[in-house]
mmCIF file of C-alpha atoms in Angstrom:
data_model
loop_
_atom_site.group_PDB
_atom_site.id
_atom_site.type_symbol
_atom_site.label_atom_id
_atom_site.label_comp_id
_atom_site.label_asym_id
_atom_site.label_seq_id
_atom_site.Cartn_x
_atom_site.Cartn_y
_atom_site.Cartn_z
ATOM 1 C CA UNK A 1 -38.937 -6.723 31.544
ATOM 2 C CA UNK A 2 -37.778 -4.225 34.205
ATOM 3 C CA UNK A 3 -35.554 -1.430 32.948
ATOM 4 C CA UNK A 4 -33.074 -2.271 35.520
ATOM 5 C CA UNK A 5 -32.205 -5.689 36.830
ATOM 6 C CA UNK A 6 -30.284 -6.407 40.076
ATOM 7 C CA UNK A 7 -29.900 -9.582 42.050
ATOM 8 C CA UNK A 8 -31.224 -8.889 45.500
ATOM 9 C CA UNK A 9 -28.848 -11.247 47.207
ATOM 10 C CA UNK A 10 -28.169 -11.760 50.040
ATOM 11 C CA UNK A 11 -24.458 -12.009 49.230
ATOM 12 C CA UNK A 12 -22.216 -13.139 52.254
ATOM 13 C CA UNK A 13 -18.476 -12.987 52.047
ATOM 14 C CA UNK A 14 -15.588 -13.169 54.471
ATOM 15 C CA UNK A 15 -13.632 -10.061 55.361
ATOM 16 C CA UNK A 16 -10.960 -9.147 52.794
ATOM 17 C CA UNK A 17 -12.852 -10.765 49.863
ATOM 18 C CA UNK A 18 -13.292 -8.950 46.496
ATOM 19 C CA UNK A 19 -17.147 -8.393 46.096
ATOM 20 C CA UNK A 20 -18.579 -7.972 42.651
ATOM 21 C CA UNK A 21 -22.044 -6.489 42.510
ATOM 22 C CA UNK A 22 -23.822 -6.179 38.848
ATOM 23 C CA UNK A 23 -26.688 -4.586 37.304
ATOM 24 C CA UNK A 24 -28.149 -4.908 33.634
ATOM 25 C CA UNK A 25 -30.331 -2.602 31.869
ATOM 26 C CA UNK A 26 -32.458 -2.669 28.715
ATOM 27 C CA UNK A 27 -32.519 1.128 27.649
ATOM 28 C CA UNK A 28 -29.591 2.014 25.680
ATOM 29 C CA UNK A 29 -30.615 5.835 26.261
ATOM 30 C CA UNK A 30 -29.306 5.656 29.840
ATOM 31 C CA UNK A 31 -26.293 8.168 30.154
ATOM 32 C CA UNK A 32 -25.526 8.350 33.809
ATOM 33 C CA UNK A 33 -24.684 5.484 36.020
ATOM 34 C CA UNK A 34 -24.384 5.456 39.918
ATOM 35 C CA UNK A 35 -24.051 3.217 42.755
ATOM 36 C CA UNK A 36 -25.374 3.981 46.282
ATOM 37 C CA UNK A 37 -24.752 2.414 49.490
ATOM 38 C CA UNK A 38 -27.599 2.261 51.994
ATOM 39 C CA UNK A 39 -27.400 1.179 55.518
ATOM 40 C CA UNK A 40 -30.630 0.241 57.381
ATOM 41 C CA UNK A 41 -33.093 3.006 58.027
ATOM 42 C CA UNK A 42 -30.621 5.561 56.485
ATOM 43 C CA UNK A 43 -30.651 7.577 53.091
ATOM 44 C CA UNK A 44 -28.654 6.039 50.279
ATOM 45 C CA UNK A 45 -25.018 7.443 50.041
ATOM 46 C CA UNK A 46 -23.488 8.160 46.623
ATOM 47 C CA UNK A 47 -20.463 5.847 46.128
ATOM 48 C CA UNK A 48 -19.697 6.167 42.525
ATOM 49 C CA UNK A 49 -20.857 8.209 39.516
ATOM 50 C CA UNK A 50 -19.896 7.837 35.939
ATOM 51 C CA UNK A 51 -21.435 8.816 32.409
ATOM 52 C CA UNK A 52 -19.122 6.850 30.277
ATOM 53 C CA UNK A 53 -17.996 3.333 29.461
ATOM 54 C CA UNK A 54 -15.010 2.078 31.130
ATOM 55 C CA UNK A 55 -13.603 1.837 34.648
ATOM 56 C CA UNK A 56 -13.641 4.472 37.534
ATOM 57 C CA UNK A 57 -11.600 3.846 40.679
ATOM 58 C CA UNK A 58 -11.949 5.289 44.157
ATOM 59 C CA UNK A 59 -10.044 3.888 47.016
ATOM 60 C CA UNK A 60 -11.381 0.313 47.334
ATOM 61 C CA UNK A 61 -14.175 0.787 44.956
ATOM 62 C CA UNK A 62 -14.101 0.313 41.195
ATOM 63 C CA UNK A 63 -17.230 1.032 38.968
ATOM 64 C CA UNK A 64 -17.322 -0.469 35.686
ATOM 65 C CA UNK A 65 -19.633 0.515 33.007
ATOM 66 C CA UNK A 66 -20.021 -1.672 29.570
ATOM 67 C CA UNK A 67 -22.602 0.303 27.430
ATOM 68 C CA UNK A 68 -22.326 -2.324 24.445
ATOM 69 C CA UNK A 69 -23.508 -5.110 26.807
ATOM 70 C CA UNK A 70 -25.778 -2.830 28.978
ATOM 71 C CA UNK A 71 -24.248 -4.071 32.226
ATOM 72 C CA UNK A 72 -22.650 -2.178 35.079
ATOM 73 C CA UNK A 73 -20.598 -3.475 38.074
ATOM 74 C CA UNK A 74 -19.070 -2.416 41.281
ATOM 75 C CA UNK A 75 -16.069 -4.058 42.788
ATOM 76 C CA UNK A 76 -15.198 -3.639 46.364
ATOM 77 C CA UNK A 77 -11.531 -4.846 47.310
ATOM 78 C CA UNK A 78 -10.564 -5.808 50.818
ATOM 79 C CA UNK A 79 -14.111 -5.861 51.871
ATOM 80 C CA UNK A 80 -14.834 -4.976 55.388
ATOM 81 C CA UNK A 81 -17.609 -5.779 57.881
ATOM 82 C CA UNK A 82 -18.589 -1.858 57.747
ATOM 83 C CA UNK A 83 -19.276 -2.555 54.080
ATOM 84 C CA UNK A 84 -22.270 -4.491 54.992
ATOM 85 C CA UNK A 85 -25.139 -2.783 53.651
ATOM 86 C CA UNK A 86 -27.518 -2.782 50.761
ATOM 87 C CA UNK A 87 -25.974 -1.517 47.304
ATOM 88 C CA UNK A 88 -28.166 0.003 44.755
ATOM 89 C CA UNK A 89 -27.536 0.753 41.227
ATOM 90 C CA UNK A 90 -29.128 3.807 39.602
ATOM 91 C CA UNK A 91 -29.284 5.080 36.064
ATOM 92 C CA UNK A 92 -30.698 8.012 34.390
ATOM 93 C CA UNK A 93 -31.289 9.675 31.078
ATOM 94 C CA UNK A 94 -30.382 13.159 30.568
ATOM 95 C CA UNK A 95 -32.341 14.298 33.675
ATOM 96 C CA UNK A 96 -31.975 13.918 37.399
ATOM 97 C CA UNK A 97 -34.792 11.187 37.464
ATOM 98 C CA UNK A 98 -33.102 8.093 38.594
ATOM 99 C CA UNK A 99 -34.210 4.493 37.741
ATOM 100 C CA UNK A 100 -32.846 2.297 40.595
ATOM 101 C CA UNK A 101 -32.135 -1.551 40.825
ATOM 102 C CA UNK A 102 -33.890 -3.461 43.590
ATOM 103 C CA UNK A 103 -30.748 -3.393 45.601
ATOM 104 C CA UNK A 104 -28.295 -6.080 46.704
ATOM 105 C CA UNK A 105 -27.782 -6.834 50.348
ATOM 106 C CA UNK A 106 -24.148 -7.543 51.197
ATOM 107 C CA UNK A 107 -22.889 -9.148 54.380
ATOM 108 C CA UNK A 108 -19.310 -9.316 55.192
ATOM 109 C CA UNK A 109 -18.350 -11.373 58.077
ATOM 110 C CA UNK A 110 -15.199 -11.147 60.263
ATOM 111 C CA UNK B 1 -20.324 15.593 47.930
ATOM 112 C CA UNK B 2 -23.207 17.913 48.330
ATOM 113 C CA UNK B 3 -25.211 17.695 51.636
ATOM 114 C CA UNK B 4 -28.936 17.299 51.774
ATOM 115 C CA UNK B 5 -30.494 17.740 55.290
ATOM 116 C CA UNK B 6 -33.844 15.882 56.268
ATOM 117 C CA UNK B 7 -35.796 16.448 59.365
ATOM 118 C CA UNK B 8 -37.238 14.847 61.409
ATOM 119 C CA UNK B 9 -35.508 11.464 61.220
ATOM 120 C CA UNK B 10 -38.377 9.777 62.859
ATOM 121 C CA UNK B 11 -41.822 10.587 63.692
ATOM 122 C CA UNK B 12 -44.909 8.811 65.385
ATOM 123 C CA UNK B 13 -48.177 10.361 65.107
ATOM 124 C CA UNK B 14 -51.896 9.328 65.427
ATOM 125 C CA UNK B 15 -54.240 8.287 62.749
ATOM 126 C CA UNK B 16 -55.779 11.530 61.245
ATOM 127 C CA UNK B 17 -53.109 14.059 61.894
ATOM 128 C CA UNK B 18 -50.845 15.744 59.451
ATOM 129 C CA UNK B 19 -47.026 15.462 59.378
ATOM 130 C CA UNK B 20 -44.473 17.594 57.655
ATOM 131 C CA UNK B 21 -40.997 16.616 56.600
ATOM 132 C CA UNK B 22 -38.456 19.133 55.610
ATOM 133 C CA UNK B 23 -35.691 18.623 53.188
ATOM 134 C CA UNK B 24 -32.916 21.256 52.535
ATOM 135 C CA UNK B 25 -30.025 21.506 50.424
ATOM 136 C CA UNK B 26 -27.192 22.870 52.644
ATOM 137 C CA UNK B 27 -24.367 23.772 50.276
ATOM 138 C CA UNK B 28 -26.035 24.376 46.820
ATOM 139 C CA UNK B 29 -29.228 25.523 45.187
ATOM 140 C CA UNK B 30 -31.749 22.821 44.120
ATOM 141 C CA UNK B 31 -34.433 23.997 41.771
ATOM 142 C CA UNK B 32 -35.584 20.297 41.694
ATOM 143 C CA UNK B 33 -35.928 18.056 44.572
ATOM 144 C CA UNK B 34 -37.302 14.650 44.588
ATOM 145 C CA UNK B 35 -39.342 12.472 47.326
ATOM 146 C CA UNK B 36 -39.141 8.847 47.525
ATOM 147 C CA UNK B 37 -40.835 6.327 49.521
ATOM 148 C CA UNK B 38 -39.199 3.040 50.537
ATOM 149 C CA UNK B 39 -40.732 -0.219 52.220
ATOM 150 C CA UNK B 40 -38.794 -2.540 54.222
ATOM 151 C CA UNK B 41 -36.202 -4.400 52.114
ATOM 152 C CA UNK B 42 -37.492 -2.779 48.981
ATOM 153 C CA UNK B 43 -36.152 -0.286 46.531
ATOM 154 C CA UNK B 44 -36.938 3.418 46.320
ATOM 155 C CA UNK B 45 -40.041 4.413 44.798
ATOM 156 C CA UNK B 46 -40.145 7.863 43.325
ATOM 157 C CA UNK B 47 -43.303 9.670 44.617
ATOM 158 C CA UNK B 48 -43.066 13.205 43.193
ATOM 159 C CA UNK B 49 -40.634 15.854 41.677
ATOM 160 C CA UNK B 50 -40.503 18.991 43.630
ATOM 161 C CA UNK B 51 -40.063 22.269 41.542
ATOM 162 C CA UNK B 52 -38.992 25.582 42.933
ATOM 163 C CA UNK B 53 -41.815 28.072 42.472
ATOM 164 C CA UNK B 54 -44.235 25.826 40.696
ATOM 165 C CA UNK B 55 -46.384 22.776 41.351
ATOM 166 C CA UNK B 56 -44.875 19.305 41.932
ATOM 167 C CA UNK B 57 -45.055 16.595 39.421
ATOM 168 C CA UNK B 58 -46.558 13.385 40.954
ATOM 169 C CA UNK B 59 -45.868 9.704 39.813
ATOM 170 C CA UNK B 60 -48.825 7.747 38.804
ATOM 171 C CA UNK B 61 -50.723 6.352 41.759
ATOM 172 C CA UNK B 62 -49.491 8.913 44.184
ATOM 173 C CA UNK B 63 -52.282 10.940 45.670
ATOM 174 C CA UNK B 64 -51.715 14.666 45.349
ATOM 175 C CA UNK B 65 -54.061 15.611 48.132
ATOM 176 C CA UNK B 66 -52.538 13.127 50.414
ATOM 177 C CA UNK B 67 -48.880 14.182 49.891
ATOM 178 C CA UNK B 68 -48.657 17.842 49.748
ATOM 179 C CA UNK B 69 -45.335 19.245 48.418
ATOM 180 C CA UNK B 70 -43.996 22.878 48.667
ATOM 181 C CA UNK B 71 -40.786 23.991 47.203
ATOM 182 C CA UNK B 72 -40.707 27.479 48.531
ATOM 183 C CA UNK B 73 -37.001 28.431 47.983
ATOM 184 C CA UNK B 74 -34.060 26.941 46.133
ATOM 185 C CA UNK B 75 -32.924 25.117 49.374
ATOM 186 C CA UNK B 76 -36.106 24.011 50.911
ATOM 187 C CA UNK B 77 -38.907 21.544 49.965
ATOM 188 C CA UNK B 78 -41.511 20.072 52.373
ATOM 189 C CA UNK B 79 -43.649 17.126 52.135
ATOM 190 C CA UNK B 80 -46.834 17.115 54.284
ATOM 191 C CA UNK B 81 -48.615 13.708 54.644
ATOM 192 C CA UNK B 82 -52.181 14.852 55.248
ATOM 193 C CA UNK B 83 -54.628 12.939 57.504
ATOM 194 C CA UNK B 84 -52.105 10.310 57.925
ATOM 195 C CA UNK B 85 -53.322 6.555 58.268
ATOM 196 C CA UNK B 86 -51.477 3.462 59.320
ATOM 197 C CA UNK B 87 -50.984 2.445 55.528
ATOM 198 C CA UNK B 88 -48.826 5.622 55.022
ATOM 199 C CA UNK B 89 -46.244 4.360 57.530
ATOM 200 C CA UNK B 90 -43.123 4.141 55.485
ATOM 201 C CA UNK B 91 -39.568 5.592 55.212
ATOM 202 C CA UNK B 92 -39.493 8.808 53.204
ATOM 203 C CA UNK B 93 -36.473 10.098 51.631
ATOM 204 C CA UNK B 94 -35.754 13.395 49.737
ATOM 205 C CA UNK B 95 -33.056 14.043 47.310
ATOM 206 C CA UNK B 96 -31.539 16.887 45.318
ATOM 207 C CA UNK B 97 -28.826 17.184 42.597
ATOM 208 C CA UNK B 98 -25.973 19.537 42.108
ATOM 209 C CA UNK B 99 -24.791 18.101 38.812
ATOM 210 C CA UNK B 100 -26.954 16.447 36.059
ATOM 211 C CA UNK B 101 -27.899 12.915 36.998
ATOM 212 C CA UNK B 102 -25.998 12.950 40.278
ATOM 213 C CA UNK B 103 -28.466 12.672 43.184
ATOM 214 C CA UNK B 104 -27.722 13.232 46.850
ATOM 215 C CA UNK B 105 -30.066 11.822 49.407
ATOM 216 C CA UNK B 106 -31.212 13.130 52.746
ATOM 217 C CA UNK B 107 -30.992 10.726 55.730
ATOM 218 C CA UNK B 108 -34.615 9.842 55.533
ATOM 219 C CA UNK B 109 -37.710 10.139 57.863
ATOM 220 C CA UNK B 110 -39.453 6.892 59.267
ATOM 221 C CA UNK B 111 -43.068 7.665 59.658
ATOM 222 C CA UNK B 112 -45.299 5.532 61.935
ATOM 223 C CA UNK B 113 -48.999 6.259 62.104
ATOM 224 C CA UNK B 114 -50.605 4.579 65.057
#
């Protein structure tokens, strides 16, 4: 079993839809949880960073962490074609060494 | 957020030559930087951890003599792919942290070895 599981997609939604991206993990020692967005042939861009259970909101993005279920989510409201990218979840213990999910490809069509 | 600069963004070289990739933290000091490799439509694979003033720590299966890492200052780490071959063609990305567990990535370097 992988430490971090993420559905690779692709996920295709119409513009304006609410997108839900998810990751599950097996190791309860993870303390930091992140979501990155990666456009083709570019480095990942940090979208959300959290270290506790609960919700964190930033503009159209909401990150949700449920440590009891070992489950994290990223919600994108009012999705735009510019949101089309690969979204990577990442987690770490009390270090900077990240464990990544495989990434979910999202396509938002006009 | 913190800015990590990586150069060059793209390099094409002949088989047998060496290629150097630079990674700089622009607005913070990084005692540790990380080098990743990514194949098309795949996730990031950690290659090595670069430590300022000491030897890099390589992940299992990564050839130390092939991928030379130097972290000479708190803002600069370099990855040199020595005697590059076509199978070394890949997307290489560096990263650094200004807060525990919070990594910022460079824009990546696409290496193509002919």
